[in-house]
Coordinates of C-alpha atoms in Angstrom, one line a residue:
M26 CA 4.7 4.5 32.4
Y27 CA 3.1 5.2 29.0
N28 CA -0.6 4.6 28.4
A29 CA -1.5 2.7 25.3
S30 CA -5.1 2.2 24.1
V31 CA -6.9 1.0 21.0
H32 CA -9.8 2.7 19.3
P33 CA -11.6 0.8 16.5
V34 CA -13.4 2.7 13.7
V35 CA -15.6 1.2 11.0
F36 CA -15.1 3.1 7.7
R37 CA -17.7 2.8 4.9
F38 CA -16.7 3.1 1.3
A39 CA -18.1 5.9 -0.8
F40 CA -18.5 3.5 -3.6
E41 CA -18.3 -0.3 -4.3
A42 CA -14.6 -1.1 -4.0
G43 CA -14.1 -4.1 -6.3
T44 CA -11.1 -6.3 -5.4
S45 CA -9.9 -9.8 -6.3
R46 CA -11.8 -10.9 -3.1
G47 CA -15.1 -9.4 -4.0
V48 CA -16.6 -6.0 -3.3
L49 CA -15.7 -4.1 -0.1
R50 CA -18.3 -1.9 1.4
E51 CA -16.8 -1.3 4.8
K52 CA -13.5 -1.8 6.6
T53 CA -12.4 -1.5 10.3
S54 CA -9.2 0.2 11.3
W55 CA -7.8 -0.2 14.9
F56 CA -6.2 3.1 15.9
I57 CA -3.5 2.8 18.6
R58 CA -2.8 5.7 20.9
L59 CA 0.4 6.0 22.9
K60 CA 0.2 8.7 25.6
K61 CA 2.5 10.2 28.3
N62 CA 2.7 13.6 29.8
E63 CA 0.0 15.0 27.5
V64 CA 1.9 14.0 24.4
E65 CA 0.2 11.3 22.3
G66 CA 1.2 9.4 19.2
W67 CA -1.2 7.7 16.8
G68 CA -0.9 4.6 14.6
E69 CA -3.3 2.8 12.4
C70 CA -3.7 -1.0 12.2
S71 CA -5.5 -1.6 8.9
P72 CA -5.8 -5.3 7.9
I73 CA -8.2 -6.5 5.2
A74 CA -10.3 -9.6 5.6
G75 CA -9.2 -12.3 3.2
L76 CA -6.1 -10.4 2.1
S77 CA -4.0 -9.8 5.3
P78 CA -2.2 -12.7 7.0
E79 CA -3.7 -11.6 10.4
P80 CA -6.8 -13.5 11.6
L81 CA -9.3 -10.6 12.0
E82 CA -11.5 -12.5 14.4
V83 CA -8.8 -12.3 17.1
I84 CA -6.9 -9.2 16.1
E85 CA -8.4 -6.9 18.7
A86 CA -7.5 -9.3 21.5
K87 CA -4.0 -9.6 20.1
I88 CA -3.7 -5.8 20.0
M89 CA -4.7 -5.6 23.7
T90 CA -2.1 -8.3 24.7
V91 CA 0.7 -6.5 22.8
L92 CA -0.2 -3.1 24.1
D93 CA -0.1 -4.3 27.7
E94 CA 3.6 -5.1 27.2
W95 CA 4.3 -2.3 24.7
Q96 CA 3.3 0.5 27.0
K97 CA 6.0 -0.6 29.5
D98 CA 8.8 0.1 27.0
P99 CA 7.7 1.0 23.5
A100 CA 11.2 1.4 22.0
A101 CA 12.4 -2.0 23.3
I102 CA 9.6 -4.0 21.7
L103 CA 10.2 -2.4 18.3
D104 CA 14.0 -3.0 18.4
S105 CA 15.1 -5.4 15.7
N106 CA 16.7 -7.6 18.4
S107 CA 13.6 -7.8 20.6
R108 CA 12.0 -11.1 21.3
W109 CA 8.9 -9.6 19.8
T110 CA 10.4 -9.1 16.4
E111 CA 9.6 -12.5 15.1
E112 CA 6.1 -12.5 16.5
L113 CA 5.3 -9.1 15.0
R114 CA 6.4 -10.4 11.6
Q115 CA 3.2 -12.4 11.7
W116 CA 1.1 -9.3 12.4
P117 CA 2.4 -6.7 9.9
S118 CA -0.4 -4.2 10.1
L119 CA -0.1 -4.2 13.9
R120 CA 3.7 -3.7 13.7
F121 CA 3.1 -0.7 11.3
A122 CA 0.6 0.8 13.8
L123 CA 3.1 0.5 16.7
E124 CA 5.9 2.0 14.6
T125 CA 3.8 4.9 13.5
A126 CA 2.5 5.7 17.0
W127 CA 6.0 5.5 18.5
L128 CA 7.6 7.8 15.8
D129 CA 4.7 10.2 16.2
Y130 CA 5.1 10.3 20.0
T131 CA 8.9 10.7 19.9
N132 CA 8.5 13.7 17.5
G133 CA 6.1 15.5 19.7
G134 CA 2.7 14.0 18.8
V135 CA 2.0 16.3 15.8
H136 CA 1.9 13.5 13.2
T137 CA 5.5 14.2 12.1
L138 CA 7.3 10.9 11.8
Y139 CA 10.2 12.1 9.7
N140 CA 11.3 15.7 9.5
N141 CA 11.7 15.6 5.7
A142 CA 10.7 17.8 2.7
F143 CA 7.3 16.2 2.3
V144 CA 6.0 17.0 5.8
K145 CA 7.4 20.6 5.5
G146 CA 5.3 21.0 2.4
M147 CA 8.3 21.3 0.1
Q148 CA 8.0 18.0 -1.8
A149 CA 5.1 16.3 -3.5
I150 CA 4.8 12.6 -4.2
P151 CA 3.7 11.6 -7.8
I152 CA 1.0 9.0 -7.5
N153 CA -1.1 6.8 -9.7
G154 CA -4.8 7.1 -10.1
L155 CA -6.5 3.8 -9.1
V156 CA -9.3 2.5 -11.3
W157 CA -11.2 -0.1 -9.3
M158 CA -12.8 -3.3 -10.6
N159 CA -16.4 -2.6 -11.5
T160 CA -18.6 -2.7 -14.6
L161 CA -16.7 -1.7 -17.7
E162 CA -18.9 1.4 -18.0
H163 CA -18.0 2.4 -14.4
M164 CA -14.3 1.7 -15.0
Q165 CA -14.4 4.0 -18.0
A166 CA -16.1 6.7 -15.9
Q167 CA -13.3 6.3 -13.3
I168 CA -10.7 6.7 -16.0
E169 CA -12.3 10.0 -17.2
D170 CA -12.5 11.3 -13.6
K171 CA -8.8 10.5 -13.0
L172 CA -7.8 12.2 -16.2
K173 CA -9.7 15.3 -15.4
Q174 CA -7.9 15.4 -12.0
G175 CA -4.6 15.5 -13.9
Y176 CA -3.1 12.1 -13.2
Q177 CA -0.2 11.1 -15.5
C178 CA -0.3 7.5 -14.3
L179 CA -3.3 5.2 -14.1
K180 CA -3.4 1.8 -12.5
L181 CA -6.3 -0.5 -13.5
K182 CA -7.4 -3.5 -11.6
I183 CA -8.1 -6.2 -14.2
G184 CA -8.9 -9.9 -14.4
H185 CA -12.5 -9.6 -13.5
H186 CA -14.1 -9.3 -17.0
D187 CA -13.5 -11.0 -20.3
F188 CA -9.9 -10.2 -21.3
A189 CA -10.8 -9.0 -24.7
A190 CA -13.2 -6.4 -23.2
E191 CA -10.6 -5.2 -20.7
L192 CA -8.0 -5.1 -23.5
N193 CA -10.3 -2.9 -25.5
L194 CA -10.8 -0.6 -22.6
L195 CA -7.0 -0.2 -22.3
K196 CA -6.6 0.1 -26.1
R197 CA -9.0 3.0 -26.3
L198 CA -7.1 4.7 -23.5
R199 CA -3.7 4.2 -25.2
D200 CA -5.1 5.4 -28.5
R201 CA -5.9 8.7 -26.8
F202 CA -2.7 9.1 -24.8
P203 CA 0.7 8.0 -26.0
T204 CA 3.2 6.7 -23.5
K205 CA 5.0 10.0 -23.0
E206 CA 1.7 11.5 -21.8
L207 CA 0.2 8.7 -19.7
M208 CA 1.7 5.7 -17.9
I209 CA -0.6 2.7 -17.7
R210 CA -0.2 0.0 -15.0
V211 CA -2.4 -3.0 -14.5
D212 CA -2.9 -5.2 -11.5
A213 CA -4.2 -8.7 -12.2
N214 CA -4.2 -9.9 -8.5
G215 CA -3.2 -13.4 -9.7
A216 CA -6.2 -13.8 -12.0
Y217 CA -4.4 -15.4 -15.0
Q218 CA -3.6 -19.1 -15.6
K219 CA -0.4 -20.8 -16.8
H220 CA -1.8 -21.9 -20.2
T221 CA -3.2 -18.4 -21.1
V222 CA -0.9 -15.9 -19.4
Y223 CA 1.7 -15.4 -22.1
P224 CA -0.7 -14.3 -24.9
M225 CA -2.3 -11.9 -22.4
L226 CA 1.0 -10.4 -21.5
E227 CA 2.0 -10.0 -25.1
A228 CA -1.3 -8.2 -25.8
L229 CA -0.8 -5.8 -22.9
A230 CA 2.9 -5.2 -23.9
A231 CA 1.7 -4.2 -27.4
L232 CA -0.1 -1.3 -25.7
D233 CA 3.1 -0.2 -23.9
V234 CA 1.7 -1.0 -20.5
H235 CA 4.3 -0.1 -17.9
S236 CA 4.0 -3.2 -15.8
I237 CA 1.6 -5.9 -14.4
E238 CA 1.3 -6.7 -10.7
Q239 CA 1.0 -10.3 -9.8
P240 CA -0.2 -11.8 -13.1
V241 CA -0.6 -15.3 -11.6
A242 CA -1.5 -16.5 -8.1
A243 CA 1.3 -16.4 -5.5
G244 CA 3.2 -19.5 -4.6
Q245 CA 3.9 -20.8 -8.2
M246 CA 7.6 -20.2 -8.0
D247 CA 8.7 -22.0 -11.2
L248 CA 6.0 -20.2 -13.2
M249 CA 6.6 -16.8 -11.7
S250 CA 10.4 -17.2 -12.2
D251 CA 9.7 -18.0 -15.9
L252 CA 7.4 -15.0 -16.2
C253 CA 9.9 -12.6 -14.6
K254 CA 12.6 -13.8 -17.0
N255 CA 10.6 -14.1 -20.2
S256 CA 7.6 -11.9 -20.0
P257 CA 7.4 -9.1 -22.7
L258 CA 5.9 -7.0 -19.9
P259 CA 7.7 -6.1 -16.7
I260 CA 6.4 -8.1 -13.7
A261 CA 5.8 -6.4 -10.3
L262 CA 5.4 -8.6 -7.2
D263 CA 2.8 -7.9 -4.5
E264 CA 1.0 -10.9 -2.9
E265 CA 4.1 -13.0 -3.7
L266 CA 6.0 -11.1 -1.0
I267 CA 3.6 -11.7 1.9
K268 CA 4.7 -15.1 3.3
H269 CA 8.4 -14.3 3.1
R270 CA 9.0 -12.7 6.4
L271 CA 12.7 -13.3 7.2
K272 CA 15.4 -11.2 5.5
E273 CA 17.1 -14.4 4.2
E274 CA 13.9 -15.7 2.7
R275 CA 13.3 -12.4 1.0
A276 CA 16.8 -12.3 -0.4
D277 CA 16.3 -15.9 -1.8
L278 CA 13.0 -14.9 -3.3
L279 CA 14.4 -11.9 -5.2
H280 CA 17.4 -13.9 -6.3
Q281 CA 15.2 -16.7 -7.6
L282 CA 12.5 -14.6 -9.3
Q283 CA 14.4 -11.4 -10.3
P284 CA 11.2 -9.3 -10.8
A285 CA 11.3 -5.9 -12.4
Y286 CA 9.5 -4.2 -9.5
L287 CA 8.2 -4.7 -5.9
V288 CA 4.9 -3.2 -4.7
L289 CA 5.4 -2.5 -1.0
K290 CA 2.7 -2.0 1.6
P291 CA 3.9 -1.5 5.2
S292 CA 0.6 -2.9 6.5
L293 CA 1.1 -6.1 4.5
H294 CA 4.9 -6.5 4.2
G295 CA 6.3 -6.2 7.7
G296 CA 5.7 -2.6 8.7
M297 CA 8.3 0.0 8.0
M298 CA 11.0 -2.3 9.2
G299 CA 10.0 -5.0 6.7
C300 CA 9.7 -2.5 3.8
K301 CA 13.2 -1.2 4.7
E302 CA 14.5 -4.7 4.3
W303 CA 12.7 -5.2 0.9
I304 CA 14.1 -1.8 -0.3
E305 CA 17.6 -2.7 0.7
L306 CA 17.4 -6.1 -1.0
A307 CA 15.8 -4.6 -4.1
T308 CA 18.5 -1.9 -4.4
Q309 CA 21.2 -4.6 -4.2
Q310 CA 20.0 -6.3 -7.4
N311 CA 18.7 -3.2 -9.2
T312 CA 15.0 -4.1 -8.7
G313 CA 12.6 -1.1 -8.8
W314 CA 9.9 -0.5 -6.2
W315 CA 7.1 1.7 -5.3
M316 CA 5.0 2.2 -2.2
T317 CA 1.3 1.6 -2.0
S318 CA -1.3 2.2 0.7
Y319 CA -3.6 -0.6 1.9
L320 CA -6.9 1.2 2.3
E321 CA -5.6 3.1 5.4
S322 CA -7.2 6.4 6.4
S323 CA -5.2 9.6 6.7
I324 CA -3.3 8.4 9.8
G325 CA -1.8 5.4 7.9
L326 CA -1.4 7.3 4.6
N327 CA 0.5 10.1 6.3
A328 CA 3.0 7.6 7.8
I329 CA 3.5 5.8 4.4
A330 CA 4.0 9.1 2.6
Q331 CA 6.5 10.4 5.1
F332 CA 8.4 7.1 5.1
T333 CA 8.4 7.0 1.2
C334 CA 10.0 10.5 1.1
E335 CA 12.9 9.2 3.2
Y336 CA 14.1 7.7 -0.1
E337 CA 15.1 9.4 -3.4
T338 CA 12.5 8.1 -5.7
S339 CA 10.7 9.8 -8.6
I340 CA 8.5 6.8 -9.6
F341 CA 4.7 7.0 -9.3
H342 CA 3.5 5.6 -5.9
G343 CA 0.1 4.1 -5.0
L344 CA -1.0 6.6 -2.4
G345 CA -4.1 8.7 -1.8
T346 CA -5.8 10.7 0.9
G347 CA -8.3 8.4 2.5
Q348 CA -11.2 10.1 0.5
I349 CA -12.4 6.6 -0.5
Y350 CA -14.5 6.7 2.7
T351 CA -17.8 8.5 3.5
H352 CA -16.1 9.9 6.6
T353 CA -12.4 10.3 7.4
I354 CA -10.0 12.0 9.7
A355 CA -9.2 15.6 8.7
S356 CA -5.5 16.0 7.7
P357 CA -3.1 18.2 5.8
L358 CA -2.9 15.6 3.0
E359 CA -4.2 16.7 -0.3
V360 CA -4.0 15.4 -3.9
Q361 CA -3.3 18.1 -6.5
T362 CA -2.9 17.2 -10.2
G363 CA -1.9 13.6 -9.5
Q364 CA 0.5 14.4 -6.7
L365 CA 0.1 13.9 -2.9
T366 CA 1.0 17.0 -1.0
Y367 CA 1.2 18.0 2.7
H368 CA 0.0 21.4 3.9
P369 CA 1.6 22.1 7.3
M370 CA -0.8 24.9 8.2
K371 CA -3.9 22.6 8.0
K372 CA -5.0 21.0 11.2
W373 CA -5.3 17.3 12.0
G374 CA -8.4 15.7 13.3
S375 CA -8.4 12.7 15.7
P376 CA -9.6 9.1 15.4
L377 CA -11.6 9.9 18.6
D378 CA -13.8 12.2 16.4
L379 CA -15.0 9.0 14.7
S380 CA -14.9 6.3 17.3

């Protein structure tokens, strides 16, 4: 029989990570190890308090319960026809960790999930540089830092400050760099209201912003449908996707809203299985998509990057290297001039080094 175990690690941010739910200073990841005959596969369960659907106060107990069954037959539980499929839809970050650990194990336990060009060091992934919510001065400093690093796409989290001040920040950036030199995305995390959202979208569109993620709070179907159809700025859905767990529900959502883009996170949107469903449905109706990490460390990021490169996509994705933390797990992942790369000759560390 396989041996499955869980190893929690508390990561501390190297800066104040401003989100729509306040400032994050630390985050726990639960690393799952699947071991048999000296081969071990690792996965990362990385929920975020207040954002993930999983109740964090009971997640470790849930992990232990699932692992007790999973180690008996890992492949069977992850099968789409398993009785566990519906239950794991309620625990997307756990499903993602199980998928990652199993793929790692079955490929020899060397953190190779997919034998594609990325993991061979032959293909890089273009990524956006993320500018976190903070004071306007600190956001400007982040912008300058990302530009020096060679990013050709920046994503700014907005909706925290006065809109005019944020718009001025974006205008100064656009005045320096035309669209052909710099793509600008924004993420409002549902900050805008029905009676003010259209003038804001028009102002952002005037700056040739690429897209806006979740301009209004999730669950306002009529409003979001209207925005997707009539906004002067392309709409990307993120939080709107979370509660739609069945494929039929997802198909209905996309048919009703018809967004320009989906922002997919395996830890939030059903693991790799769930993201495959979203991608399939998006492709059927010519909806664009990009993949984004969810504050995972290098274990989770590696899995997302390899999964992303299973698809032919040249769009900028929202990935990094886990360097947002004061300590991390050594890996072959590296960002070079705004692209995520993999260096096969570099060695992996282990979550056990930190736990």
